PDB file of C-alpha atoms in Angstrom:
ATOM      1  CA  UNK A  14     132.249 120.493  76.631  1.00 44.00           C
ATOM      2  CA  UNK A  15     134.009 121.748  79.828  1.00 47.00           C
ATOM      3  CA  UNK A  16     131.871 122.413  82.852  1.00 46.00           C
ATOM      4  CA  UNK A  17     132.400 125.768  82.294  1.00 65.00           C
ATOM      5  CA  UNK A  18     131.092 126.703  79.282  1.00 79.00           C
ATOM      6  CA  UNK A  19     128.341 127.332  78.663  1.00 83.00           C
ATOM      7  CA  UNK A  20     125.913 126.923  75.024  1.00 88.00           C
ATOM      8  CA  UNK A  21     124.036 129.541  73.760  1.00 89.00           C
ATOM      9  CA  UNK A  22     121.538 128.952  70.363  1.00 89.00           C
ATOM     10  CA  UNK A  23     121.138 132.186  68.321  1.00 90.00           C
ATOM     11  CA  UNK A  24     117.918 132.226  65.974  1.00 89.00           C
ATOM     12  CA  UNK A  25     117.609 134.698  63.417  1.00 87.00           C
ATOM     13  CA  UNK A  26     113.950 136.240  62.636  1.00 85.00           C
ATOM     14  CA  UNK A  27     112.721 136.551  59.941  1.00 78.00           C
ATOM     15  CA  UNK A  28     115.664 134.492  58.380  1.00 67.00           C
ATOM     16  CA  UNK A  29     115.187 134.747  54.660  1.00 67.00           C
ATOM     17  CA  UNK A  30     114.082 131.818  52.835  1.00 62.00           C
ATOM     18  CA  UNK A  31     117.458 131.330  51.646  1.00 61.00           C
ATOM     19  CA  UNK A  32     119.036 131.329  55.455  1.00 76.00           C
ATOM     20  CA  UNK A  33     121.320 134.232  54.187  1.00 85.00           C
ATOM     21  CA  UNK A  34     120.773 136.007  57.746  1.00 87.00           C
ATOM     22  CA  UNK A  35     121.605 132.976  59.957  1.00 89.00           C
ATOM     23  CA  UNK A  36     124.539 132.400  57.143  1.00 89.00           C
ATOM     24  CA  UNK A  37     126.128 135.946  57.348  1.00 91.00           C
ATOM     25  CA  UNK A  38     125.855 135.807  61.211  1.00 93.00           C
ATOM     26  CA  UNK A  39     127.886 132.630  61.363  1.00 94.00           C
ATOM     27  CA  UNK A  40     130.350 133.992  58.978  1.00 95.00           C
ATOM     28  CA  UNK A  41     130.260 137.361  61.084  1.00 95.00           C
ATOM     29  CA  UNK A  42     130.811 135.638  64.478  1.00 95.00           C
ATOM     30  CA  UNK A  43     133.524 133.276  63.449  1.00 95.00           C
ATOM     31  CA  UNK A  44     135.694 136.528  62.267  1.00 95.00           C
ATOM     32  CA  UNK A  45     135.630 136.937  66.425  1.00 93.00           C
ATOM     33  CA  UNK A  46     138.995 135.713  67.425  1.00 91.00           C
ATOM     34  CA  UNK A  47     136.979 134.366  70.973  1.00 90.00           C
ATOM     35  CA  UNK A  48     134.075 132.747  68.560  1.00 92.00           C
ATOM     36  CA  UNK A  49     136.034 131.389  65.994  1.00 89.00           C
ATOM     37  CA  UNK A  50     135.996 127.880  66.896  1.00 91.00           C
ATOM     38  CA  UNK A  51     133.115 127.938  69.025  1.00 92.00           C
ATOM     39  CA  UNK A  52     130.065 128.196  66.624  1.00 94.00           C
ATOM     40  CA  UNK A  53     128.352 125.898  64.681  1.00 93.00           C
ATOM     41  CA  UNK A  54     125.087 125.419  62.794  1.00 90.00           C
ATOM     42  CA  UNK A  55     122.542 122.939  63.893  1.00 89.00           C
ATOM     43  CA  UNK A  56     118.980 121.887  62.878  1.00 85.00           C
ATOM     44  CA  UNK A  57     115.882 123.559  64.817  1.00 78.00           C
ATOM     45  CA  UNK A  58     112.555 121.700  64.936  1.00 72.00           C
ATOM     46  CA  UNK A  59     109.946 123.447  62.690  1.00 66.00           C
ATOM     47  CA  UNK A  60     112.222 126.153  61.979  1.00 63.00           C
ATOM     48  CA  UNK A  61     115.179 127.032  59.875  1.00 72.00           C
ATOM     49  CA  UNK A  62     118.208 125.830  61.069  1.00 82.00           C
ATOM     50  CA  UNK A  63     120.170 127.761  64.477  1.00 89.00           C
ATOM     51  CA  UNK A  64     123.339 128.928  64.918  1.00 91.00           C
ATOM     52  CA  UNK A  65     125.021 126.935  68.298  1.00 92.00           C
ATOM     53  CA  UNK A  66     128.201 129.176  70.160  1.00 93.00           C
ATOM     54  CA  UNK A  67     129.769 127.411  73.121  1.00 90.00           C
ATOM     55  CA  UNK A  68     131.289 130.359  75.527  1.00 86.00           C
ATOM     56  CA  UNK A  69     133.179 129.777  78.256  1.00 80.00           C
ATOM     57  CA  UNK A  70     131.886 132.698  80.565  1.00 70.00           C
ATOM     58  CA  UNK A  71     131.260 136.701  80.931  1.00 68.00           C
ATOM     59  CA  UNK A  72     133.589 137.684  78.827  1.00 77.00           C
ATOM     60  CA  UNK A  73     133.133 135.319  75.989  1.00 82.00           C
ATOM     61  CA  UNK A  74     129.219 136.554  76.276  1.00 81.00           C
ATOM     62  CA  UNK A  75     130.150 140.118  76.105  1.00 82.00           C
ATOM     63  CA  UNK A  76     132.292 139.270  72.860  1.00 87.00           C
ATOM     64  CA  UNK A  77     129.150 137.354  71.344  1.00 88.00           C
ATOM     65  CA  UNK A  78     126.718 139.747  72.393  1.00 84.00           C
ATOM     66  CA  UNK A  79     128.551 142.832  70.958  1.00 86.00           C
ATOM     67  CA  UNK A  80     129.578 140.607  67.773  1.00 90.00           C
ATOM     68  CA  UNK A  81     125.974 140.275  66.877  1.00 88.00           C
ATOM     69  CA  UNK A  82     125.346 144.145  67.854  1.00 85.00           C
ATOM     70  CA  UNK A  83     128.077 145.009  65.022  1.00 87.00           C
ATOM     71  CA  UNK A  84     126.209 142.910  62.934  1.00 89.00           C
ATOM     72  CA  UNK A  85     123.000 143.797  62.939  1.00 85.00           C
ATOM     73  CA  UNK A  86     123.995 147.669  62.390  1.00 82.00           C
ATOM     74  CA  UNK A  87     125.064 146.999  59.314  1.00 83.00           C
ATOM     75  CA  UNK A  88     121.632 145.481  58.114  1.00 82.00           C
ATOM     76  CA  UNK A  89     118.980 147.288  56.171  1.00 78.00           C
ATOM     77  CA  UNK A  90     116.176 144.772  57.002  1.00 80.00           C
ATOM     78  CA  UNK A  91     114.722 144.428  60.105  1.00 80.00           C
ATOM     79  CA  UNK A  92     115.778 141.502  61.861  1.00 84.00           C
ATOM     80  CA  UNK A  93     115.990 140.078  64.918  1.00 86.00           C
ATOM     81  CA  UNK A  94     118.807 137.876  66.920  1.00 88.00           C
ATOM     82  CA  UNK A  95     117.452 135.794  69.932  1.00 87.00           C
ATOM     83  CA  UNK A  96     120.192 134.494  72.406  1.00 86.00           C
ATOM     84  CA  UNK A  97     118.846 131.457  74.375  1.00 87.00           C
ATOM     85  CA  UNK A  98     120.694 129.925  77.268  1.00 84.00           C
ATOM     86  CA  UNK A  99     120.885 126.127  77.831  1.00 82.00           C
ATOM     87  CA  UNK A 100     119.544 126.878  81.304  1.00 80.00           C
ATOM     88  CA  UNK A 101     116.434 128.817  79.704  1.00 82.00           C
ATOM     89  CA  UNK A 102     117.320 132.273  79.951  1.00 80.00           C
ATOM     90  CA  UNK A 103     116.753 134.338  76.636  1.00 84.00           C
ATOM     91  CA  UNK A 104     117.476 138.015  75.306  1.00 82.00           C
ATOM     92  CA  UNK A 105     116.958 139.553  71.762  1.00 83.00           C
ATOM     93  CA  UNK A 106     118.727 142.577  69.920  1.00 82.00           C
ATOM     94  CA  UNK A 107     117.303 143.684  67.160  1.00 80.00           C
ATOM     95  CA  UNK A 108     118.001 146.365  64.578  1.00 76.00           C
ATOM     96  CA  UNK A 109     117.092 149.166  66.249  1.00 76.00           C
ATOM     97  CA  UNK A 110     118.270 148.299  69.458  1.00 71.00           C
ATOM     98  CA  UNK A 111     121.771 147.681  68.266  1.00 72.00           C
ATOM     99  CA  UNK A 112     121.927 151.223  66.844  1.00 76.00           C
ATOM    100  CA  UNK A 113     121.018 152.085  70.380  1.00 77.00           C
ATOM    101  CA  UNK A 114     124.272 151.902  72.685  1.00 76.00           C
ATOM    102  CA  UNK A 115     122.517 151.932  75.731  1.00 81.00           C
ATOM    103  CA  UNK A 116     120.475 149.073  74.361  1.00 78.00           C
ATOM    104  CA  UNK A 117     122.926 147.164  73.569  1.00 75.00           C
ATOM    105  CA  UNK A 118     124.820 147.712  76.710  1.00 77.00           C
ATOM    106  CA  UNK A 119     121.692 146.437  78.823  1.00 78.00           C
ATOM    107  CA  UNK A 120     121.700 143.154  76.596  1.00 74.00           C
ATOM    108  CA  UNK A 121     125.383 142.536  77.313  1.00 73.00           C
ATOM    109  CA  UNK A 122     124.861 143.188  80.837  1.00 75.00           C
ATOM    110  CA  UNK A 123     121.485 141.197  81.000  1.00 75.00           C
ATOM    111  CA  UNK A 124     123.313 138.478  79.087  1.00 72.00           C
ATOM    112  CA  UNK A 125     126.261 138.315  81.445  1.00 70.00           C
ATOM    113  CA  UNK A 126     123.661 138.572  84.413  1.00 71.00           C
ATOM    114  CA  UNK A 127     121.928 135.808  83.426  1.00 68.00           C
ATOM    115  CA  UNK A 128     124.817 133.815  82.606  1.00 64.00           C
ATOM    116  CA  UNK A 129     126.244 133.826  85.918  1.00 64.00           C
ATOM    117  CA  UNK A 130     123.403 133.429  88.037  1.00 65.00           C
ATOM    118  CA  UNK A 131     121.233 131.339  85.223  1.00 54.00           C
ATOM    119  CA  UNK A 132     117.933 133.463  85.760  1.00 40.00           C
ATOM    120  CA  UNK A 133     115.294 131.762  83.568  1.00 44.00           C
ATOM    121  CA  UNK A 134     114.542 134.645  81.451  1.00 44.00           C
ATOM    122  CA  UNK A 135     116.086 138.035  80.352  1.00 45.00           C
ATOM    123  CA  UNK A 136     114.400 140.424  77.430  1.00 49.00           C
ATOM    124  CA  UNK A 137     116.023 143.502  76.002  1.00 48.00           C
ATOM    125  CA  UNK A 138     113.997 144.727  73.151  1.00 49.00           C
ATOM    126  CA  UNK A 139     112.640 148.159  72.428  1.00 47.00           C
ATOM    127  CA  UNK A 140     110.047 147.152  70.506  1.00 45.00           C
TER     128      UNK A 140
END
C-alpha cells in the first residue's frame, strides 16, 4: 500500500447472524467509483468478519463516509457502522444519525479531521 493511503476497518453492529449487513455494505461501497477496488472483507477476532477500505486521503474519506450514510438510510433496522483508523482513531454513524444531515456532515468532517492529523479518537453518535 502507498504511503499515502491510508486503511480504515468498518464493523457492522448488530450484523445479522447471516452477515447480510456487513455483505450489503460491501456490495454498497464497491458501487462507489473511488471504493470500488479498494474494499475487501477480512476476518475479526471474536467477531464476525470486517469490511477493510484502503483510501488514499480526504476526499476518498468523504466518499466512504457519505457511501455508508446513503446506506444506512435506506435500512429499517437499527444498525450501526464503526469506522476505525489504522492509527486508532474511530467514528460511528448509525441509523438515525445518517437521516440527520448535520450528523452526518460532523462524521465526514471528524473523519477527515482525524485522518489528517491522526487524533486517536473521534465519536459522532447521537445516541
Amino acid at each position: 500500500m502507498p504511503a499515502s493511503q491510508e486503511t480504515i476497518t468498518l464493523s457492522v453492529c448488530p450484523d445479522l447472524p447471516s452477515a447480510d449487513a456487513r455483505r450489503s455494505l460491501g456490495s454498497w461501497l464497491r458501487a462507489e467509483d473511488r471504493l470500488r477496488d479498494s474494499v475487501t472483507t477480512a476476518p475479526a477476532a471474536g467477531a464476525t468478519d470486517v469490511l477493510v477500505v484502503a483510501v488514499d486521503g480526504g476526499g476518498a474519506v468523504m466518499v466512504l463516509v457519505q457511501a455508508i450514510a446513503g446506506w444506512l438510510t435506506h435500512r429499517r433496522d437499527d444498525v450501526t457502522v464503526r469506522l476505525t483508523g489504522a492509527d486508532g482513531w474511530s467514528a460511528e454513524l448509525d441509523v438515525r444519525g445518517a437521516r440527520d444531515m448535520d450528523q452526518v456532515t460532523a462524521l465526514i468532517e471528524a473523519a477527515v479531521r482525524a485522518l489528517a492529523d491522526q487524533r486517536p479518537t473521534v465519536e459522532t453518535n447521537d445516541r
